[in-house]
Structure formats: C-alpha cells, structure tokens
Coordinates of C-alpha atoms in Angstrom, one line a residue:
M85 CA 13.0 -46.5 31.6
M86 CA 13.7 -44.3 28.4
T87 CA 14.0 -40.6 28.9
R88 CA 13.6 -37.4 26.3
N89 CA 16.3 -34.8 26.6
R90 CA 14.3 -32.2 24.7
N91 CA 17.1 -29.5 25.0
S92 CA 19.0 -31.8 22.7
L93 CA 16.7 -32.3 20.4
T94 CA 15.5 -28.8 20.2
C95 CA 19.4 -28.1 19.4
L96 CA 19.5 -30.9 16.8
L97 CA 16.4 -29.4 14.6
L98 CA 17.6 -25.7 14.6
I99 CA 21.1 -27.1 13.5
T100 CA 20.2 -29.7 11.0
S101 CA 17.1 -27.6 9.5
I102 CA 19.7 -25.1 8.1
A103 CA 19.6 -25.8 4.3
L104 CA 22.0 -24.4 1.5
G105 CA 19.6 -22.3 -0.4
D106 CA 15.7 -23.6 -0.5
T107 CA 14.0 -27.1 0.3
V108 CA 12.0 -28.7 -1.9
V109 CA 10.0 -31.8 -0.8
L110 CA 8.4 -34.1 -3.7
R111 CA 5.7 -36.4 -3.4
D112 CA 7.8 -39.5 -3.6
R113 CA 9.7 -38.3 -0.3
T114 CA 12.6 -36.8 -2.1
I115 CA 14.2 -33.7 -1.1
L116 CA 15.8 -31.3 -3.3
E117 CA 18.2 -28.3 -1.9
G118 CA 19.7 -25.3 -3.6
E119 CA 18.6 -22.3 -5.6
V120 CA 15.2 -22.6 -7.1
T121 CA 13.5 -20.9 -9.9
A122 CA 10.0 -20.9 -10.8
S123 CA 9.4 -21.7 -14.4
G124 CA 6.0 -22.0 -15.5
E125 CA 4.3 -25.2 -14.7
N126 CA 7.6 -26.2 -13.0
L127 CA 10.6 -25.8 -10.5
Q128 CA 14.2 -25.8 -11.3
V129 CA 16.2 -27.1 -8.6
A130 CA 19.4 -28.7 -8.2
G131 CA 19.8 -28.9 -11.9
R132 CA 16.3 -31.0 -12.5
S133 CA 12.6 -29.8 -13.6
V134 CA 10.2 -30.7 -11.4
P135 CA 6.5 -30.4 -12.4
N136 CA 4.6 -28.4 -9.9
S137 CA 2.2 -31.4 -9.3
D138 CA 5.1 -33.2 -7.8
V139 CA 5.9 -30.5 -5.4
L140 CA 4.9 -31.4 -1.5
L141 CA 6.4 -28.3 0.0
W142 CA 8.6 -25.4 -1.2
E143 CA 10.6 -23.4 1.6
D144 CA 13.5 -20.8 1.8
D145 CA 16.4 -21.3 4.1
A146 CA 14.7 -19.8 7.0
G147 CA 11.9 -22.1 7.3
K148 CA 9.2 -19.7 5.3
L149 CA 6.7 -21.2 2.7
K150 CA 7.5 -20.5 -1.0
N151 CA 4.7 -22.0 -2.3
E152 CA 0.9 -22.5 -0.6
P153 CA 0.3 -26.3 0.2
V154 CA -2.7 -27.8 1.4
L155 CA -2.4 -28.1 5.2
R156 CA -2.4 -32.1 4.5
D157 CA 0.8 -31.7 2.0
Q158 CA 2.6 -29.2 4.0
L159 CA 2.2 -31.7 7.2
R160 CA 3.2 -34.5 5.3
A161 CA 6.3 -32.8 4.3
Y162 CA 7.5 -31.8 7.2
R163 CA 7.1 -35.5 8.4
V164 CA 9.6 -35.9 5.4
I165 CA 12.1 -33.3 6.5
V166 CA 12.2 -33.9 10.3
D167 CA 12.5 -38.3 9.2
R168 CA 15.6 -37.1 7.4
Q169 CA 17.2 -35.3 10.5
L170 CA 16.2 -38.4 12.7
R171 CA 17.9 -41.0 10.4
T172 CA 21.4 -39.2 11.6
R173 CA 20.2 -39.6 15.3
C174 CA 18.8 -43.0 15.2
R175 CA 22.3 -44.1 13.5
E176 CA 24.2 -42.7 16.7
L177 CA 21.3 -43.9 19.3
I178 CA 21.7 -47.6 17.7
T179 CA 25.7 -47.5 18.3
K180 CA 25.2 -46.6 21.5
A181 CA 22.7 -48.7 22.8
I182 CA 24.6 -51.6 21.3
E183 CA 28.0 -50.3 22.5
A184 CA 26.0 -50.7 26.2
G185 CA 24.8 -53.6 25.5
A186 CA 21.3 -53.0 25.6
G187 CA 20.1 -55.2 22.9
D188 CA 16.2 -55.0 23.5
T189 CA 16.2 -50.8 23.0
A190 CA 18.7 -51.2 20.0
R191 CA 16.3 -53.6 18.8
A192 CA 13.5 -50.9 19.1
L193 CA 15.4 -48.3 17.4
L194 CA 16.3 -50.6 14.8
Q195 CA 12.6 -50.7 14.1
Q196 CA 12.2 -47.2 14.1
G197 CA 15.1 -47.0 11.5
D198 CA 13.8 -49.1 8.8
R199 CA 10.5 -46.7 9.3
L200 CA 12.6 -43.8 8.5
G201 CA 14.8 -45.3 5.8
L202 CA 18.0 -46.2 6.8
E203 CA 19.5 -48.3 3.9
P204 CA 19.2 -52.0 3.9
N205 CA 23.1 -52.3 4.1
E206 CA 23.2 -50.4 7.2
L207 CA 20.1 -52.5 9.0
D208 CA 21.7 -55.5 8.4
A209 CA 25.0 -54.7 9.9
F210 CA 23.4 -53.3 12.7
K211 CA 21.3 -56.8 13.4
A212 CA 24.3 -58.5 13.2
K213 CA 25.8 -56.7 15.9
I214 CA 22.4 -56.7 17.9
A215 CA 22.3 -60.5 17.6
K216 CA 25.4 -60.7 19.6
I217 CA 24.1 -59.1 22.9
D218 CA 21.6 -59.5 25.4
A219 CA 18.5 -58.9 23.7
E220 CA 16.5 -58.5 27.2
K221 CA 18.6 -55.9 28.6
K222 CA 17.1 -52.2 27.9
G223 CA 18.9 -48.6 27.9
E224 CA 17.6 -45.1 28.1
F225 CA 18.1 -44.3 24.8
D226 CA 14.9 -42.7 23.2
L227 CA 14.7 -41.4 19.6
G228 CA 11.9 -38.4 20.7
A229 CA 10.5 -38.5 17.1
D230 CA 7.1 -37.2 18.3
Q231 CA 9.0 -34.4 20.2
A232 CA 11.2 -33.9 17.2
Y233 CA 8.1 -33.4 14.8
A234 CA 6.4 -31.1 17.5
S235 CA 9.4 -28.9 18.0
F236 CA 9.8 -28.3 14.1
V237 CA 6.2 -27.8 13.3
T238 CA 6.4 -25.3 15.7
T239 CA 9.2 -23.7 14.5
R240 CA 8.0 -23.7 11.1
A241 CA 4.3 -22.0 12.3
V242 CA 6.2 -19.4 13.7
A243 CA 8.9 -18.9 10.7
N244 CA 6.2 -18.0 8.5
G245 CA 4.3 -15.5 10.3
A246 CA 2.6 -14.3 13.8
V247 CA 0.7 -17.5 14.7
E248 CA -2.0 -16.1 16.7
E249 CA -3.0 -13.8 13.5
S250 CA -3.0 -16.6 11.2
E251 CA -5.4 -19.3 10.9
R252 CA -2.6 -21.9 9.4
G253 CA -0.3 -21.2 12.3
L254 CA -2.7 -21.9 14.6
Q255 CA -3.4 -25.3 12.5
L256 CA -0.1 -26.1 12.7
L257 CA 0.6 -25.1 16.7
R258 CA -2.4 -27.9 17.8
E259 CA -0.9 -30.3 15.3
A260 CA 2.5 -30.1 17.2
L261 CA 0.7 -30.4 20.3
N262 CA -1.0 -33.1 19.2
A263 CA 1.7 -34.8 18.4
D264 CA 3.8 -34.2 21.8
A265 CA 1.3 -32.7 24.4
E266 CA 4.0 -31.8 26.8
N267 CA 6.1 -30.1 24.1
E268 CA 8.1 -27.3 25.4
D269 CA 8.4 -25.3 22.3
G270 CA 4.6 -25.8 21.5
L271 CA 3.4 -24.6 24.8
K272 CA 5.5 -21.4 24.9
V273 CA 4.2 -20.2 22.1
L274 CA 0.6 -21.4 23.4
D275 CA 1.3 -19.6 26.2
K276 CA 2.1 -16.2 24.0
V277 CA -0.5 -16.6 21.8
G278 CA -3.3 -17.8 24.1
P279 CA -5.8 -15.7 25.9
S280 CA -3.5 -15.0 29.1
G281 CA -0.7 -14.5 27.0
R282 CA -2.9 -11.6 25.1
A283 CA -3.8 -10.6 28.6
A284 CA -0.4 -10.1 29.7
R285 CA 1.4 -8.5 27.2
S286 CA -1.3 -5.4 27.9
G287 CA -0.6 -5.4 30.8
S288 CA -3.6 -6.0 32.6
R289 CA -2.4 -9.5 34.2
R290 CA 1.2 -9.5 34.3
R291 CA 1.8 -9.0 38.3
R292 CA -1.3 -11.7 39.0
R293 CA 0.7 -14.0 36.6
R294 CA 4.2 -14.0 38.2
R295 CA 2.2 -15.4 41.4
R296 CA 0.4 -18.5 39.8
S297 CA 1.5 -22.0 41.2
K298 CA 2.3 -24.7 39.0
D299 CA -1.4 -26.2 39.2
Q300 CA -2.9 -23.0 38.2
V301 CA -0.6 -22.7 35.0
A302 CA -1.6 -26.4 34.1
K303 CA -5.2 -25.3 34.5
M304 CA -4.7 -22.1 32.2
R305 CA -2.9 -24.4 29.6
E306 CA -5.8 -26.7 29.7
R307 CA -7.9 -24.0 29.2
T308 CA -6.1 -22.6 26.3
R309 CA -5.7 -26.0 24.3
V310 CA -9.5 -25.7 24.5
W311 CA -9.6 -22.1 23.3
L312 CA -7.1 -23.4 20.6
N313 CA -9.2 -25.9 19.3
W314 CA -11.9 -23.4 19.0
Q315 CA -9.9 -21.3 17.1
V316 CA -8.8 -24.1 14.5
D317 CA -12.3 -26.0 14.4
V318 CA -14.8 -23.5 14.8
L319 CA -14.2 -20.0 14.2
P320 CA -13.0 -20.3 10.6
S321 CA -15.3 -20.1 8.3
K322 CA -16.1 -19.4 4.1
F323 CA -19.4 -18.5 4.8
G324 CA -19.8 -15.6 7.0
R325 CA -18.1 -13.8 10.1
I326 CA -18.0 -16.2 13.7
R327 CA -16.7 -14.4 16.8
M328 CA -15.6 -15.9 19.9
L329 CA -17.4 -14.5 23.1
D330 CA -15.6 -12.8 26.0
M331 CA -17.0 -14.2 29.4
S332 CA -18.2 -10.4 29.7
H333 CA -20.3 -10.6 26.7
P334 CA -24.3 -10.2 28.7
E335 CA -25.2 -13.8 27.1
M336 CA -22.1 -15.3 28.4
E337 CA -22.8 -13.6 31.9
R338 CA -26.8 -15.0 31.6
A339 CA -25.1 -18.6 30.5
K340 CA -22.7 -18.9 33.5
Q341 CA -25.4 -18.5 36.2
L342 CA -27.4 -20.9 34.3
W343 CA -24.4 -23.4 34.4
T344 CA -24.1 -22.8 37.9
Q345 CA -24.0 -25.9 40.6
R346 CA -23.7 -26.7 44.4
N347 CA -20.7 -28.6 44.5
P348 CA -21.4 -31.4 46.9
D349 CA -18.3 -32.4 48.5
T350 CA -18.0 -28.2 49.4
G351 CA -21.8 -26.7 49.4
K352 CA -20.7 -24.2 47.4
F353 CA -21.9 -23.2 44.0
E354 CA -19.7 -23.5 41.3
S355 CA -19.5 -22.0 37.8
K356 CA -18.6 -24.7 34.9
P357 CA -16.4 -23.4 32.0
I358 CA -18.2 -22.4 29.1
F359 CA -17.5 -21.5 25.8
G360 CA -19.3 -19.3 23.2
V361 CA -19.3 -17.5 19.7
E362 CA -21.5 -15.4 17.8
T363 CA -22.6 -14.5 14.5
S364 CA -25.2 -12.4 12.9
E365 CA -27.9 -15.0 13.0
I366 CA -27.0 -17.2 16.3
V367 CA -24.9 -16.8 19.7
F368 CA -24.0 -20.2 20.3
I369 CA -22.5 -21.2 24.2
T370 CA -21.5 -24.6 25.4
P371 CA -19.3 -26.5 28.0
M372 CA -18.3 -28.8 25.4
E373 CA -14.7 -29.4 24.5
R374 CA -15.4 -31.6 21.8
T375 CA -14.9 -28.7 18.9
D376 CA -15.6 -31.4 16.2
V377 CA -19.1 -31.4 17.7
V378 CA -19.3 -27.8 18.0
R379 CA -18.6 -27.3 14.4
L380 CA -21.1 -29.4 13.2
C381 CA -23.7 -27.7 15.3
V382 CA -23.0 -24.4 14.9
S383 CA -22.7 -25.0 11.0
I384 CA -26.0 -26.4 11.2
A385 CA -27.4 -23.3 13.1
R386 CA -26.3 -21.2 10.8
F387 CA -27.5 -22.3 7.7
T388 CA -31.2 -23.3 9.2
A389 CA -31.0 -19.5 9.9
Q390 CA -29.7 -18.5 6.5
S391 CA -32.0 -20.9 4.4
L392 CA -35.3 -19.4 6.4
A393 CA -33.9 -15.8 5.8
K394 CA -33.8 -16.6 1.9
M395 CA -36.8 -18.1 2.2
M396 CA -38.8 -15.7 4.1
Q397 CA -37.3 -12.6 2.5
T398 CA -39.3 -9.4 1.9
E399 CA -38.9 -6.3 -0.2
A400 CA -40.6 -4.4 2.9
P401 CA -39.3 -6.1 5.9
K402 CA -40.9 -5.1 9.3
R403 CA -38.0 -6.0 11.6
G404 CA -34.7 -4.3 11.0
D405 CA -31.4 -6.5 12.6
S406 CA -33.0 -8.6 14.7
D407 CA -31.2 -9.9 17.7
P408 CA -29.4 -13.2 17.1
L409 CA -31.1 -16.9 18.3
V410 CA -29.5 -17.9 21.6
I411 CA -28.8 -21.5 21.7
Y412 CA -27.1 -23.5 24.6
L413 CA -25.7 -27.1 23.7
Y414 CA -25.3 -29.5 26.9
A415 CA -22.5 -31.8 27.4
N416 CA -24.9 -34.8 27.9
R417 CA -28.6 -35.6 28.8
K418 CA -28.0 -35.5 32.4
E419 CA -26.7 -31.7 32.3
Y420 CA -29.7 -31.2 29.6
I421 CA -32.2 -32.3 32.2
E422 CA -31.0 -31.0 35.4
L423 CA -30.2 -27.3 33.7
S424 CA -32.9 -26.5 31.3
G425 CA -34.6 -23.6 32.4
M426 CA -34.2 -24.6 35.9
G427 CA -33.5 -22.5 38.9
R428 CA -31.3 -23.7 42.0
G429 CA -33.1 -26.3 43.8
V430 CA -36.0 -26.7 41.2
A431 CA -37.1 -30.2 40.6
P432 CA -36.7 -31.3 36.7
N433 CA -39.4 -30.8 34.1
P434 CA -40.5 -34.0 33.4
M435 CA -41.5 -33.3 30.0
I436 CA -38.1 -31.8 29.4
A437 CA -36.4 -35.5 30.2
M438 CA -38.8 -36.8 27.3
S439 CA -37.3 -34.5 24.5
A440 CA -34.1 -34.1 22.6
G441 CA -34.2 -30.6 22.6
H442 CA -36.6 -27.4 23.1
Y443 CA -37.1 -23.8 22.3
V444 CA -38.2 -21.4 24.9
P445 CA -39.7 -18.1 23.8
S446 CA -40.0 -16.3 27.0
E447 CA -36.0 -16.6 27.2
N448 CA -35.1 -16.7 23.1
V449 CA -32.9 -19.6 23.9
S450 CA -33.2 -23.0 22.1
R451 CA -31.6 -26.1 24.1
F452 CA -29.7 -29.3 23.3
F453 CA -27.8 -32.1 24.2
W454 CA -25.0 -34.1 22.6
P455 CA -26.1 -37.8 22.9
D456 CA -23.1 -40.2 23.5
R457 CA -23.7 -43.1 21.1
A458 CA -23.0 -43.9 17.4
G459 CA -24.5 -42.0 15.1
A460 CA -25.9 -39.4 16.9
W461 CA -25.6 -36.5 14.5
E462 CA -28.3 -37.4 12.1
S463 CA -30.7 -37.5 15.1
V464 CA -29.0 -34.6 16.6
K465 CA -29.3 -32.5 13.3
E466 CA -33.1 -33.1 12.9
T467 CA -33.6 -31.6 16.4
F468 CA -31.9 -28.7 15.7
V469 CA -33.1 -28.1 12.7
H470 CA -36.9 -28.9 13.6
E471 CA -36.4 -26.3 17.0
L472 CA -34.6 -23.6 15.2
T473 CA -37.0 -23.1 12.9
H474 CA -39.7 -22.6 15.5
H475 CA -36.9 -20.2 16.9
W476 CA -36.2 -18.0 13.8
I477 CA -40.0 -17.9 12.6
Q478 CA -40.8 -16.7 16.1
E479 CA -37.9 -14.0 17.1
R480 CA -36.3 -13.4 13.2
N481 CA -39.3 -13.5 10.6
P482 CA -38.7 -10.1 9.1
R483 CA -42.7 -10.2 7.7
W484 CA -44.0 -9.3 10.7
S485 CA -43.1 -6.7 13.9
R486 CA -43.0 -8.0 17.3
P487 CA -45.5 -5.7 18.3
E488 CA -47.9 -7.7 15.4
Q489 CA -47.7 -11.1 17.5
P490 CA -50.4 -11.7 20.1
K491 CA -50.9 -12.5 23.5
I492 CA -50.1 -16.3 24.2
E493 CA -53.4 -16.7 25.5
D494 CA -54.8 -15.6 22.1
S495 CA -52.4 -17.3 20.0
V496 CA -53.1 -20.8 21.1
T497 CA -56.8 -20.5 20.2
T498 CA -55.9 -19.6 16.6
P499 CA -57.1 -22.4 14.1
G500 CA -54.1 -23.6 11.7
V501 CA -51.1 -24.9 14.4
W502 CA -50.2 -27.0 11.3
I503 CA -48.2 -24.7 10.1
V504 CA -46.3 -24.1 12.7
E505 CA -44.9 -27.9 12.9
G506 CA -45.6 -28.5 9.5
M507 CA -42.9 -25.8 8.7
A508 CA -40.1 -27.4 11.4
V509 CA -40.7 -31.0 9.5
F510 CA -40.4 -29.1 6.1
L511 CA -36.9 -27.5 7.4
Q512 CA -35.9 -30.5 9.3
E513 CA -36.3 -32.6 6.0
T514 CA -34.2 -30.0 3.7
R515 CA -30.9 -31.5 2.7
F516 CA -27.9 -29.3 3.9
D517 CA -24.4 -29.7 2.5
L518 CA -22.2 -27.9 5.6
D519 CA -18.9 -28.6 3.3
R520 CA -19.8 -26.1 0.7
G521 CA -22.5 -24.0 3.0
K522 CA -25.7 -24.9 0.3
W523 CA -29.0 -26.2 0.8
A524 CA -31.8 -28.2 -1.1
H525 CA -35.4 -27.7 0.4
F526 CA -36.6 -30.5 -1.8
N527 CA -35.5 -33.8 -0.7
P528 CA -36.6 -36.9 -2.4
K529 CA -36.1 -39.1 0.9
M530 CA -38.4 -37.0 2.8
M531 CA -40.0 -39.4 5.2
S532 CA -43.4 -36.7 5.3
F533 CA -44.2 -37.7 1.8
D534 CA -43.2 -41.1 2.3
S535 CA -45.3 -41.7 5.4
V536 CA -48.2 -40.1 3.9
D537 CA -48.3 -42.2 0.7
S538 CA -47.8 -45.3 2.6
I539 CA -50.4 -44.8 5.3
A540 CA -53.2 -43.3 2.4
R541 CA -52.9 -46.9 1.1
A542 CA -54.2 -48.2 4.0
K543 CA -56.8 -45.2 4.8
N544 CA -55.4 -44.6 8.1
L545 CA -54.2 -41.0 7.9
M546 CA -55.7 -38.5 10.3
D547 CA -58.9 -36.6 9.1
W548 CA -57.4 -33.8 7.0
K549 CA -59.9 -31.3 8.4
K550 CA -59.1 -32.2 11.7
L551 CA -55.3 -31.3 11.3
F552 CA -56.0 -28.2 9.2
T553 CA -58.6 -26.5 11.9
I554 CA -57.1 -27.6 15.1
T555 CA -55.4 -24.9 17.5
K556 CA -52.5 -25.8 19.9
V557 CA -54.7 -25.9 22.7
Q558 CA -56.4 -28.8 21.0
L559 CA -53.5 -30.3 19.7
N560 CA -52.3 -30.7 22.9
T561 CA -55.5 -32.0 24.8
E562 CA -57.3 -33.9 21.9
V563 CA -54.7 -35.1 20.2
D564 CA -53.2 -38.9 21.1
A565 CA -49.6 -38.8 21.3
Q566 CA -49.2 -42.5 22.7
K567 CA -51.4 -44.9 21.2
P568 CA -50.4 -46.3 17.8
M569 CA -53.3 -45.2 15.2
A570 CA -51.3 -46.6 11.9
R571 CA -48.8 -49.0 10.9
Y572 CA -45.9 -47.4 8.4
K573 CA -43.0 -49.3 6.5
G574 CA -41.9 -46.8 4.0
R575 CA -39.0 -47.0 1.0
W576 CA -36.5 -45.4 3.7
N577 CA -36.6 -47.3 7.1
L578 CA -35.9 -50.8 7.4
F579 CA -38.6 -51.6 9.9
P580 CA -42.3 -51.1 10.4
M581 CA -43.4 -48.5 13.1
G582 CA -46.1 -47.7 14.7
M583 CA -47.9 -43.9 13.9
S584 CA -49.6 -42.0 16.9
E585 CA -52.2 -39.8 15.8
M586 CA -49.5 -36.8 17.1
L587 CA -46.7 -38.4 15.0
L588 CA -49.3 -38.5 11.9
F589 CA -49.9 -35.0 12.5
Y590 CA -46.2 -34.0 12.2
K591 CA -46.0 -36.1 9.2
Q592 CA -48.8 -34.6 7.1
S593 CA -48.0 -31.0 8.0
G594 CA -45.0 -31.4 6.9
A595 CA -45.8 -33.2 3.8
A596 CA -48.9 -30.1 3.5
C597 CA -45.8 -27.7 3.6
S598 CA -43.7 -29.1 0.9
Y599 CA -46.6 -30.2 -1.4
L600 CA -47.7 -26.2 -1.2
Y601 CA -43.9 -24.9 -1.4
H602 CA -43.1 -26.7 -4.4
A603 CA -46.1 -28.1 -6.4
E604 CA -47.2 -26.9 -9.6
N605 CA -44.0 -25.0 -9.9
G606 CA -44.5 -23.2 -6.7
K607 CA -48.0 -22.0 -7.4
Y608 CA -49.2 -21.7 -3.7
R609 CA -45.7 -20.8 -2.5
D610 CA -46.2 -17.2 -1.6
A611 CA -50.0 -17.9 -0.3
L612 CA -47.8 -20.6 2.3
L613 CA -45.4 -17.9 3.1
D614 CA -48.5 -15.1 4.0
Y615 CA -50.4 -18.1 5.9
V616 CA -47.2 -18.5 8.0
T617 CA -47.6 -14.6 8.6
N618 CA -51.4 -14.5 9.4
Y619 CA -51.2 -17.7 11.7
Y620 CA -48.0 -16.0 13.8
T621 CA -50.2 -12.5 14.0
G622 CA -53.4 -14.2 15.3
Q623 CA -55.3 -13.4 11.9
K624 CA -57.8 -15.8 12.6
D625 CA -60.0 -14.8 9.5
K626 CA -57.1 -15.6 7.0
T627 CA -56.1 -19.1 8.6
S628 CA -58.6 -21.3 6.7
I629 CA -57.7 -23.4 3.8
Q630 CA -60.7 -22.1 1.6
A631 CA -59.3 -18.6 2.2
A632 CA -55.6 -19.3 2.1
F633 CA -55.5 -21.6 -1.0
G634 CA -58.8 -21.4 -2.6
M635 CA -60.1 -25.1 -1.8
S636 CA -61.3 -27.3 1.1
E637 CA -59.6 -28.8 3.5
E638 CA -60.5 -32.5 1.8
E639 CA -59.5 -31.3 -1.6
L640 CA -55.6 -30.0 -0.3
G641 CA -55.6 -33.0 1.4
K642 CA -56.4 -35.4 -1.6
R643 CA -53.7 -33.1 -3.5
I644 CA -51.0 -33.8 -0.9
E645 CA -51.5 -37.5 -0.7
E646 CA -51.8 -37.8 -4.8
F647 CA -48.4 -35.7 -4.5
S648 CA -46.4 -37.8 -2.3
K649 CA -47.4 -40.7 -4.1
K650 CA -45.6 -38.8 -7.4
V651 CA -42.7 -37.8 -5.1
V652 CA -42.1 -41.7 -4.3
N653 CA -42.4 -42.9 -7.5
G654 CA -39.8 -40.4 -8.9
W655 CA -41.3 -36.7 -9.3
R656 CA -38.9 -34.0 -9.2
P657 CA -38.9 -30.4 -9.2
K658 CA -38.1 -28.6 -12.1

C-alpha cells in the first residue's frame, strides 16, 4: 500500500518553485528562467528572443502572473512546472524502491518518469537495475503527482490575489481540488473563502465553529464544494449580473418549505439542501449539484426573458420593474411529480406526471426537471423556452398592466387562444447561441413550418377558422389530444409521426406567429404584438382575425401554408 506524505510534498514544492528571476513556459514545454523584458511582440529571456504567441505563461519569482493567459494555457504551464519538479522526486523514489528491492513499485514509478520526461539514458539505466530485483515485491513509495499539482495550483491561486474575490482564483482552486479532493492546502483555502469562512471572519459563528465534529466539518466542506462549483460555473457571466441567493431570501424561504419531505426512518420533516441565483429577469432555485446543467438552464431562461423583452418593448411601458420569474428545477422526474405544487401528504396531480414542465400563474412559478438520459438538453431547452414564454408574457409584458388582465373565468372564454401557444412555439423554435448571448427568431428548420407544409399537401390540417376562433375552454374540451389526425414526415425528422388534432393546433399556431412576425418584411409584426395584448387583456372585439389583420381566417391560413412551403424550399428573411 502506497502512502502519501503531504507535508514533504508541500515543502518540496515551496523549495523547488523558487526561481532565479522570472519564469517563462513555452508551448513546446520549454521552461526559461532569468530576467525577462518585453519588447514589442517578443519577450527577451535568458539571452533568447521568444514570440509572445509561443508563451503559455510568464510569472515572477513569487508566482504572480506577468501576462494574461487563458485558463487552459495557465493550467497547462503549471503541469509543465510541476512535472519538472516531480522529475527530481521521481529519480529519488525509483532509486529508493530499487534499494528496497520493490521491483513492482520501481517499474510503476519508471513509467511515470517516462511521462515526466526523464532522459532515455536514465530510463535505460533504471530498467537494467530493476530487471535484477524481485518484480512482484511492492514498496510504500508514491510520487504523489496529483497532490503535488493540487498544492502548486493552490499556492499560485493565492499568490495572484484574494481567491474569493477573483473568478480565476476560484477556477484554480476548483482545478486543484478536482486533481486531489483531499489536498490539505486546497481544503484550507476552501474553508477560508467559502460561506462558513466568511461568517467566521465576521465573528457570527466563531464559537459554534470550534465545537463542530469531524462529520460536521466534512458535511460543511461538501456543501462548500458545491458552492465553489456554483461560483465557477453559474455566476460568471458576460451578459449581465448574476447573484447567489442567501437562505434568508424570501423566495429561498418559500422554496425550502416546498422541498421539505418526511424522512421515512425518523418520521420527521426534513428540508433538502437547495441553491438559488437571481438576475433582473429570473430567480432560479434547485437542489441540483450538477452546475453544468444549472448553467445551461439559467442561461436559456435569461435569454428567453431578454429576447421577449426586446421583442415586446414599447415607448410607453405600463409596468415598471416587474418581479423576476421564479423557476424551480427538480433533480429528477420523481421529485418533480411529488413536489410540484403539492402540500404535505397530497397525492401527485396525474396531469403533472405527463408533463416535462409547467407554469403556475397563481404562484408565479415555472417548474421543470432534468431527465437522466442522453441528449436531454434539446428537449429540456424546448420545454424551458415554451413554458417561460407563457410565464414572461403573463408576468412581465410591458404592454399592459396587471389590473388590465381579466379574471381567469373571463379569460378562458376569449376567442384566440392560438396566440398563447403560438407565441410559445415561436420562441421555442428560436435559435439561441448561449456562448455569444445572441438569438435569432427566424429558424429555417422550424418544425412548425415543416409540419404545416407537409400536412397541407396531404390536406389534413386542422381547420384554420376553428383554430383561430377557439377559446381555452373549447381547446381543453373539444380538441383531441390523443387520436392521430395526420401522418407527418418532414425534412427534419427521421421517422414519420402521428399528429393529433392538439399537436396540429400547436404547430399551426406556431407557424401563424412566425408568418405574422417575418412575412412581407414584418408587415404584420406590430399587429401580431398588439394581438398578444388584446388577447391577454380580454378585448374580445379585437381578437378576430379580420379585425386584427384585415383578412379572413381562411385567407390567413392559406397565406401561412404558402409561406411554410417557401421557407421549406429556402426562403430567408432579408
């Protein structure tokens, strides 16, 4: 069994990392040391001129950065520096393993030495000595490469500024702990910069902290690791401010109650740990620890809200700073079904079990779950955008005020519910570029256009007059959501699929909104946005197609079919 001497490793690093002057690491893994001067597009170091494009890292003798490398290059350079340090230790350990007759361990160390760049003649000399000893015997000699790398990265993170105030410092700290989860140097810094360390510095928890057991410390560190992942993955943003929520935030208090369940072993109600962030558009709360998933979901929620805000902007807004949209992301389907809008002991709603997400107007909450399957992101993204469009239009559209919205019993009898689902499908088919923070409302691969074109040729579309005049009550009671009404095989799906009348309603409504937004250089765009206002404020006299767009339902439907065919055949907006 190999053991790890962390203290000796740390001392080794502190000693060997002291350079005479600055250190420059090149892309070919060359390390140069000495006095460095910058000269135009080159660095002059150790009597050598080096192009800046060849430099991975330049730091002074205290480990502080002198250039601004991307994180990938910085970490690559740190590996090169640590590997140089480990070569010396590797030689020493191989020699000790040979002296102890531990051939198996010596051979394993020799393989690491080969990776670290020991000279060929050194490797051959060690191989000859190892061949003469017992190959099966093992010894307690461990190079500790991961520990050495973790300690080195941690010291560099500290050397380059206050870790808790530096995005790069937190990224380096996580890299160190990913390399060696039990690294003492990294854990000490984590304890200091995390929430418990900040509270201790303020004096609010100092006494209580001294009495914590090992188990309590371990649990706190695990929680702080999650906090670190949130700091690195979720909070940094080029596209607007994101703030992590404290547990005392009113929305966190409310969510805490919703994530409370009875423990079957103790019979007591226990709250699941939850995390939350806030922007000007959204409040996002989840128990999920997969911050890569959270980052995607927060980004798409923000861009959905921002794209709608730009689309619906008006010179005379009737709402001021609206409340952010509250979003819950459950860890899995089971949790989503059991906790979606349920009180304690209340049976799950069977309709929720059939959904992937839903918006609850009475609570200002949209709920979703992350499916545990490959390729989950695309389906989750569509559900997110669809439901959040409903949510945003209801809660934040600046074109009307909350008092102008009719009572629920009145709104469900207003003709024109196609606009509700049509706008959601329209946004759902928008192309979002999460890396650049951009979106394009026109998507040449819109399934709504593709399906309308395909099914129109088979003459199986839902009657346009019925679609445009139906109310929400009629949609729920008179439109079949199960029985296939048409067979659809378009350009963008691999296999034919059955389309129910309800699914046709969604696709045709989405195509209608896309047509009215894009066709004829946006001729009907303002009328479309006015229609949204008129429907949501219950102005029944303005929700007829004739009054809104100056044509009959049949004429508009015919134009949508013709436009869908054009898009499928290559039409693009100017």
